[in-house]
Short mmCIF file of C-alpha atoms in Angstrom, two decimals:
data_model
loop_
_atom_site.label_atom_id
_atom_site.label_comp_id
_atom_site.label_asym_id
_atom_site.label_seq_id
_atom_site.Cartn_x
_atom_site.Cartn_y
_atom_site.Cartn_z
CA MET A 607 44.11 20.81 -0.99
CA GLU A 608 42.39 24.17 -1.22
CA TYR A 609 39.54 24.97 1.14
CA GLN A 610 37.14 27.88 0.93
CA ARG A 611 37.87 30.90 3.11
CA THR A 612 35.96 33.61 4.87
CA VAL A 613 37.08 36.42 7.16
CA ALA A 614 37.74 35.40 10.77
CA ASP A 615 35.86 38.36 12.21
CA VAL A 616 34.19 41.59 11.12
CA VAL A 617 36.41 43.93 9.09
CA ILE A 618 35.51 47.64 9.10
CA PHE A 619 36.87 50.54 7.07
CA GLU A 620 35.62 54.01 6.27
CA GLY A 621 36.44 56.66 3.72
CA GLU A 622 35.16 59.36 1.43
CA GLY A 623 33.10 58.40 -1.59
CA VAL A 624 34.76 59.87 -4.67
CA PHE A 625 31.43 60.18 -6.49
CA SER A 626 29.17 61.20 -3.60
CA GLY A 627 31.66 63.06 -1.42
CA LYS A 628 30.02 61.38 1.59
CA LYS A 629 31.73 59.44 4.36
CA ILE A 630 31.00 55.75 3.76
CA ARG A 631 31.35 52.84 6.15
CA VAL A 632 32.00 49.29 4.92
CA GLU A 633 31.68 46.18 7.08
CA ILE A 634 32.87 42.74 5.91
CA HIS A 635 31.22 39.87 7.80
CA PRO A 636 31.99 36.14 7.74
CA LEU A 637 29.75 33.78 5.78
CA ARG A 638 29.59 29.99 5.71
CA GLU A 639 30.83 27.80 2.87
CA ASN A 640 29.23 28.09 -0.57
CA GLU A 641 27.48 31.38 0.26
CA GLY A 642 29.82 33.38 -1.96
CA ILE A 643 30.36 37.12 -1.90
CA VAL A 644 27.19 39.07 -1.13
CA PHE A 645 26.82 42.86 -0.95
CA GLU A 646 24.21 44.67 1.12
CA ARG A 647 23.06 48.29 0.85
CA ALA A 648 23.04 48.66 4.63
CA ASP A 649 22.10 52.35 4.40
CA LEU A 650 18.67 51.57 2.94
CA SER A 651 15.65 50.64 5.07
CA ASP A 652 15.04 47.28 3.38
CA LYS A 653 18.78 46.46 3.27
CA PRO A 654 18.69 44.79 -0.17
CA ARG A 655 21.34 42.18 -0.87
CA ILE A 656 23.06 41.71 -4.22
CA PRO A 657 25.07 38.53 -4.83
CA LEU A 658 28.33 38.75 -6.75
CA VAL A 659 27.57 37.10 -10.10
CA ILE A 660 28.51 38.36 -13.53
CA GLU A 661 24.86 39.03 -14.41
CA ASN A 662 24.78 41.73 -11.70
CA ILE A 663 27.88 43.54 -13.02
CA VAL A 664 28.14 46.58 -15.27
CA GLY A 665 31.53 47.67 -16.61
CA LEU A 666 31.87 51.44 -16.87
CA GLU A 667 34.70 53.50 -18.34
CA GLY A 668 36.36 54.11 -14.98
CA ALA A 669 34.67 51.77 -12.51
CA VAL A 670 32.74 48.55 -11.97
CA LEU A 671 29.12 48.69 -10.83
CA LEU A 672 27.24 45.97 -8.96
CA THR A 673 23.47 46.22 -9.37
CA ASN A 674 20.23 44.26 -9.03
CA GLY A 675 18.52 46.57 -11.52
CA LYS A 676 17.23 48.87 -8.81
CA GLU A 677 19.91 49.48 -6.21
CA SER A 678 23.62 49.58 -6.98
CA ILE A 679 27.10 49.87 -5.48
CA SER A 680 29.90 51.35 -7.57
CA LEU A 681 33.69 51.12 -7.39
CA VAL A 682 33.68 47.52 -6.18
CA GLU A 683 36.81 46.57 -8.15
CA HIS A 684 39.51 47.27 -5.54
CA LEU A 685 37.65 45.37 -2.83
CA LEU A 686 37.10 42.46 -5.21
CA SER A 687 40.79 42.57 -6.12
CA ALA A 688 41.67 42.20 -2.42
CA PHE A 689 39.24 39.28 -2.03
CA HIS A 690 40.59 37.59 -5.15
CA GLY A 691 44.22 38.26 -4.30
CA LEU A 692 43.91 36.90 -0.76
CA GLY A 693 41.60 34.01 -1.62
CA ILE A 694 38.41 35.07 0.19
CA ASP A 695 35.49 33.06 -1.22
CA ASN A 696 32.64 33.92 1.16
CA ALA A 697 31.79 37.25 2.80
CA LEU A 698 28.90 39.61 3.40
CA VAL A 699 29.86 43.19 2.52
CA LYS A 700 27.61 45.75 4.19
CA VAL A 701 27.97 49.12 2.48
CA PHE A 702 26.49 52.20 4.14
CA GLY A 703 26.34 54.14 0.88
CA GLU A 704 26.24 53.72 -2.87
CA GLU A 705 29.95 53.21 -3.49
CA ILE A 706 33.09 51.68 -2.01
CA PRO A 707 35.46 54.36 -0.67
CA LEU A 708 38.54 54.83 -2.81
CA LEU A 709 40.78 55.09 0.30
CA ASP A 710 44.34 55.69 -0.97
CA GLY A 711 43.46 54.57 -4.51
CA SER A 712 44.90 51.08 -4.13
CA ALA A 713 43.79 47.81 -2.53
CA PHE A 714 46.42 47.93 0.21
CA PRO A 715 44.31 49.54 3.00
CA ILE A 716 41.71 46.80 2.48
CA VAL A 717 44.39 44.09 2.37
CA ARG A 718 45.86 45.42 5.61
CA ALA A 719 42.44 45.42 7.31
CA LEU A 720 41.83 41.84 6.15
CA GLN A 721 45.27 40.76 7.34
CA GLU A 722 44.66 42.17 10.79
CA VAL A 723 41.59 39.96 11.19
CA GLY A 724 42.83 36.93 9.27
CA TYR A 725 40.71 34.20 7.74
CA LEU A 726 38.90 30.97 8.54
CA LEU A 727 39.10 27.86 6.41
CA LEU A 728 35.71 26.31 5.73
CA PRO A 729 34.73 22.64 5.25
CA ALA A 730 34.32 22.78 1.49
CA PRO A 731 36.65 22.76 -1.53
CA ARG A 732 37.21 26.02 -3.39
CA LYS A 733 35.22 26.55 -6.57
CA LYS A 734 36.97 27.86 -9.67
CA PHE A 735 36.26 28.45 -13.33
CA VAL A 736 38.35 26.92 -16.11
CA LEU A 737 38.23 27.74 -19.81
CA LYS A 738 36.97 25.24 -22.35
CA ARG A 739 38.91 26.91 -25.18
CA PRO A 740 40.80 30.16 -25.97
CA PHE A 741 38.82 33.36 -26.40
CA GLN A 742 39.62 36.90 -27.51
CA LEU A 743 37.69 40.14 -27.62
CA VAL A 744 38.75 43.33 -29.37
CA ASN A 745 37.02 46.67 -28.90
CA GLY A 746 38.66 49.59 -30.67
CA VAL A 747 42.31 49.70 -29.63
CA GLY A 748 41.72 47.44 -26.61
CA LYS A 749 42.24 43.69 -26.77
CA ILE A 750 41.88 40.99 -24.13
CA SER A 751 42.52 37.29 -24.65
CA PHE A 752 42.13 34.18 -22.50
CA LYS A 753 43.89 30.84 -22.80
CA PRO A 754 43.27 27.70 -20.69
CA SER A 755 45.71 27.29 -17.81
CA HIS A 756 46.08 25.62 -14.41
CA LYS A 757 46.72 29.01 -12.76
CA LEU A 758 45.87 32.67 -13.26
CA SER A 759 48.55 34.68 -15.01
CA ILE A 760 48.14 38.19 -16.37
CA ASN A 761 50.20 40.00 -18.99
CA ALA A 762 49.14 43.66 -19.18
CA ARG A 763 50.23 46.50 -21.43
CA ILE A 764 49.26 50.17 -21.25
CA TYR A 765 50.27 53.23 -23.22
CA PHE A 766 49.72 56.92 -22.48
CA GLU A 767 51.45 59.70 -24.35
CA HIS A 768 52.81 61.27 -21.18
CA PRO A 769 56.41 61.57 -19.93
CA SER A 770 55.56 59.89 -16.62
CA ILE A 771 53.83 56.88 -18.21
CA GLY A 772 54.52 56.03 -21.84
CA GLU A 773 54.40 52.31 -22.59
CA GLN A 774 54.47 49.95 -19.61
CA THR A 775 54.08 46.17 -19.38
CA PHE A 776 53.79 43.86 -16.41
CA LYS A 777 53.55 40.07 -16.10
CA PHE A 778 52.03 38.58 -12.99
CA THR A 779 50.98 35.18 -11.64
CA LEU A 780 48.42 35.35 -8.85
CA THR A 781 49.37 34.12 -5.40
CA PRO A 782 48.45 35.87 -2.13
CA GLN A 783 52.08 36.69 -1.39
CA ASP A 784 52.79 38.13 -4.84
CA PHE A 785 49.51 40.04 -4.86
CA ILE A 786 50.44 41.78 -1.61
CA ARG A 787 54.04 42.44 -2.62
CA GLU A 788 53.71 43.26 -6.31
CA VAL A 789 50.24 44.68 -6.95
CA SER A 790 48.15 45.62 -3.90
CA PHE A 791 49.90 48.98 -3.29
CA ALA A 792 49.45 50.36 -6.83
CA ARG A 793 47.12 53.38 -6.94
CA THR A 794 44.58 54.46 -9.51
CA PHE A 795 45.52 57.55 -11.51
CA GLY A 796 43.87 60.41 -13.30
CA PHE A 797 44.68 63.53 -15.29
CA LYS A 798 44.20 66.84 -13.49
CA ASP A 799 42.28 68.57 -16.30
CA LEU A 800 39.81 65.70 -16.64
CA LEU A 801 39.28 65.42 -12.90
CA GLU A 802 38.63 69.15 -12.60
CA GLU A 803 36.16 69.01 -15.49
CA ARG A 804 34.25 66.14 -13.86
CA LYS A 805 34.13 68.00 -10.55
CA LYS A 806 32.70 71.07 -12.27
CA LYS A 807 29.99 68.91 -13.84
CA GLY A 808 29.21 67.36 -10.45
CA LEU A 809 30.27 63.87 -11.54
CA LEU A 810 32.92 63.82 -8.80
CA LYS A 811 32.18 65.33 -5.40
CA GLY A 812 35.15 63.83 -3.60
CA GLY A 813 38.68 62.81 -4.43
CA SER A 814 42.08 64.38 -3.90
CA LEU A 815 45.80 63.71 -4.06
CA SER A 816 45.32 61.42 -1.06
CA ASN A 817 43.39 58.78 -3.00
CA ALA A 818 44.87 58.78 -6.50
CA ILE A 819 47.93 59.60 -8.54
CA VAL A 820 47.13 62.91 -10.21
CA ILE A 821 49.04 63.99 -13.31
CA ASP A 822 49.19 67.30 -15.14
CA LYS A 823 50.56 67.66 -18.64
CA GLU A 824 54.14 67.18 -17.51
CA LYS A 825 54.47 65.35 -14.20
CA VAL A 826 53.01 63.53 -11.21
CA LEU A 827 51.60 66.08 -8.76
CA ASN A 828 51.66 63.92 -5.63
CA ALA A 829 54.41 65.16 -3.33
CA GLU A 830 55.46 61.62 -2.36
CA GLY A 831 55.86 60.59 -5.99
CA LEU A 832 55.30 57.05 -7.25
CA ARG A 833 55.45 53.87 -5.20
CA ALA A 834 57.03 52.10 -8.19
CA GLN A 835 58.19 53.45 -11.52
CA ASP A 836 55.63 51.23 -13.26
CA GLU A 837 52.87 51.81 -10.70
CA PHE A 838 50.45 52.68 -13.51
CA VAL A 839 50.53 49.26 -15.17
CA ARG A 840 50.64 47.50 -11.80
CA HIS A 841 47.36 49.22 -10.99
CA LYS A 842 45.99 47.97 -14.29
CA VAL A 843 46.81 44.43 -13.14
CA LEU A 844 45.15 45.17 -9.77
CA ASP A 845 42.00 46.20 -11.65
CA ILE A 846 42.08 43.08 -13.82
CA VAL A 847 42.40 40.85 -10.75
CA GLY A 848 39.31 42.55 -9.31
CA ASP A 849 37.33 42.52 -12.54
CA LEU A 850 37.97 38.80 -13.09
CA PHE A 851 36.49 38.06 -9.68
CA THR A 852 33.13 39.49 -10.79
CA LEU A 853 32.50 35.96 -12.06
CA GLY A 854 31.98 35.02 -8.40
CA HIS A 855 34.82 32.45 -8.34
CA PRO A 856 38.50 32.60 -9.34
CA LEU A 857 39.29 32.05 -13.01
CA LEU A 858 42.18 29.82 -14.06
CA ALA A 859 43.50 31.27 -17.31
CA GLU A 860 46.36 32.96 -19.07
CA VAL A 861 45.07 36.49 -19.60
CA SER A 862 46.62 39.06 -21.92
CA ALA A 863 45.27 42.61 -21.81
CA GLU A 864 46.41 45.42 -24.09
CA LEU A 865 45.08 48.97 -23.72
CA THR A 866 41.98 47.70 -21.92
CA GLY A 867 39.60 49.06 -19.29
CA HIS A 868 36.82 47.90 -17.00
CA LYS A 869 34.19 48.07 -19.72
CA LEU A 870 36.06 45.70 -22.03
CA HIS A 871 37.01 43.35 -19.17
CA ILE A 872 33.39 42.91 -18.10
CA GLU A 873 32.15 42.66 -21.68
CA ALA A 874 34.62 39.82 -22.28
CA LEU A 875 33.65 37.97 -19.09
CA LYS A 876 29.96 38.21 -19.95
CA ALA A 877 30.71 36.89 -23.44
CA LEU A 878 32.64 33.94 -21.94
CA SER A 879 29.77 33.14 -19.61
CA GLN A 880 27.00 33.50 -22.19
CA ALA A 881 28.91 31.37 -24.72
CA GLY A 882 29.24 28.53 -22.20
CA LEU A 883 33.04 28.66 -22.31
CA LEU A 884 33.44 28.54 -18.52
CA GLU A 885 33.29 25.32 -16.52
CA GLU A 886 32.98 25.37 -12.73
CA VAL A 887 35.31 22.94 -10.98
CA SER A 888 36.17 22.34 -7.33
CA THR A 889 39.09 20.93 -5.40
CA ARG A 890 38.43 17.79 -3.39
CA ALA A 891 37.75 18.38 0.33
CA LEU A 892 39.47 15.94 2.71
CA THR A 893 38.75 17.09 6.26
CA PHE A 894 36.90 19.79 8.11
CA LEU A 895 39.31 22.48 9.22
CA TRP A 896 38.31 25.30 11.53
CA ILE A 897 41.03 27.53 12.90
CA PRO A 898 40.63 28.56 16.57
CA LYS A 899 40.90 32.27 17.25
CA LYS A 900 44.31 32.03 18.89
CA LYS A 901 45.65 30.14 15.87
CA ARG A 902 44.12 32.23 13.12
CA ARG A 903 46.53 32.87 10.33
CA SER A 904 47.17 36.15 8.63
CA PHE A 905 47.55 36.23 4.87
#
């Protein structure tokens, strides 16, 4: 029986905003059952809150934006991937800035911070979305498809004409253990020339080799190299796990993504929602379970 989860205590991390160049603090606070994931712009005087629902999501070329139409928080995808991967259903995320810090470019620093605090089980069954029928969306060379399933599985394929990348594929079924072991460590990546161009235009005011894999025309520039030979496609799966959670609940589906990005992922999820192809279901709650502090489990 699956119960909803929240964090057992406040989780705090800080880092440089890749867009703003500012130091940004993020606090993750516990919430009760059925409150969902809620973000707060804690740096603003009125501290506006934005719930995580697909209507408040914008998919950009290289990031996911959460917005209420007035205030926004960008780069939420890695944090959402950690929540989704570890099964966190309810949390208040206070962000003292307009973006989530990129940290090392993966979800692992957030996963580690969540593990250190652990989680609490709440007296309510988990809510999930299931598909009513298969769905596919194609946009240019990118294609993403969804098939009904009793679990979430992802089959991703990427291709870059570069000696360090080329064609890579990765198949993954989501469980907390496999998310931590197989996906959470994979870093985002970018091409040196493009990053330098964006910095000159003022689009990027932060960012370095410490929070992304950076590639020139021939090789990976990071002195430590790759964490896995197929780290690039593993990060794609990390992004998909995060993007899927913009629905507000986990999605049970067989997902196939070829040459896709955030923009196509979010476009597809909005199409699923607007077409009424998603059905919310819940597992049956049996007993109230609250874990005392000394018995709190890590993920």
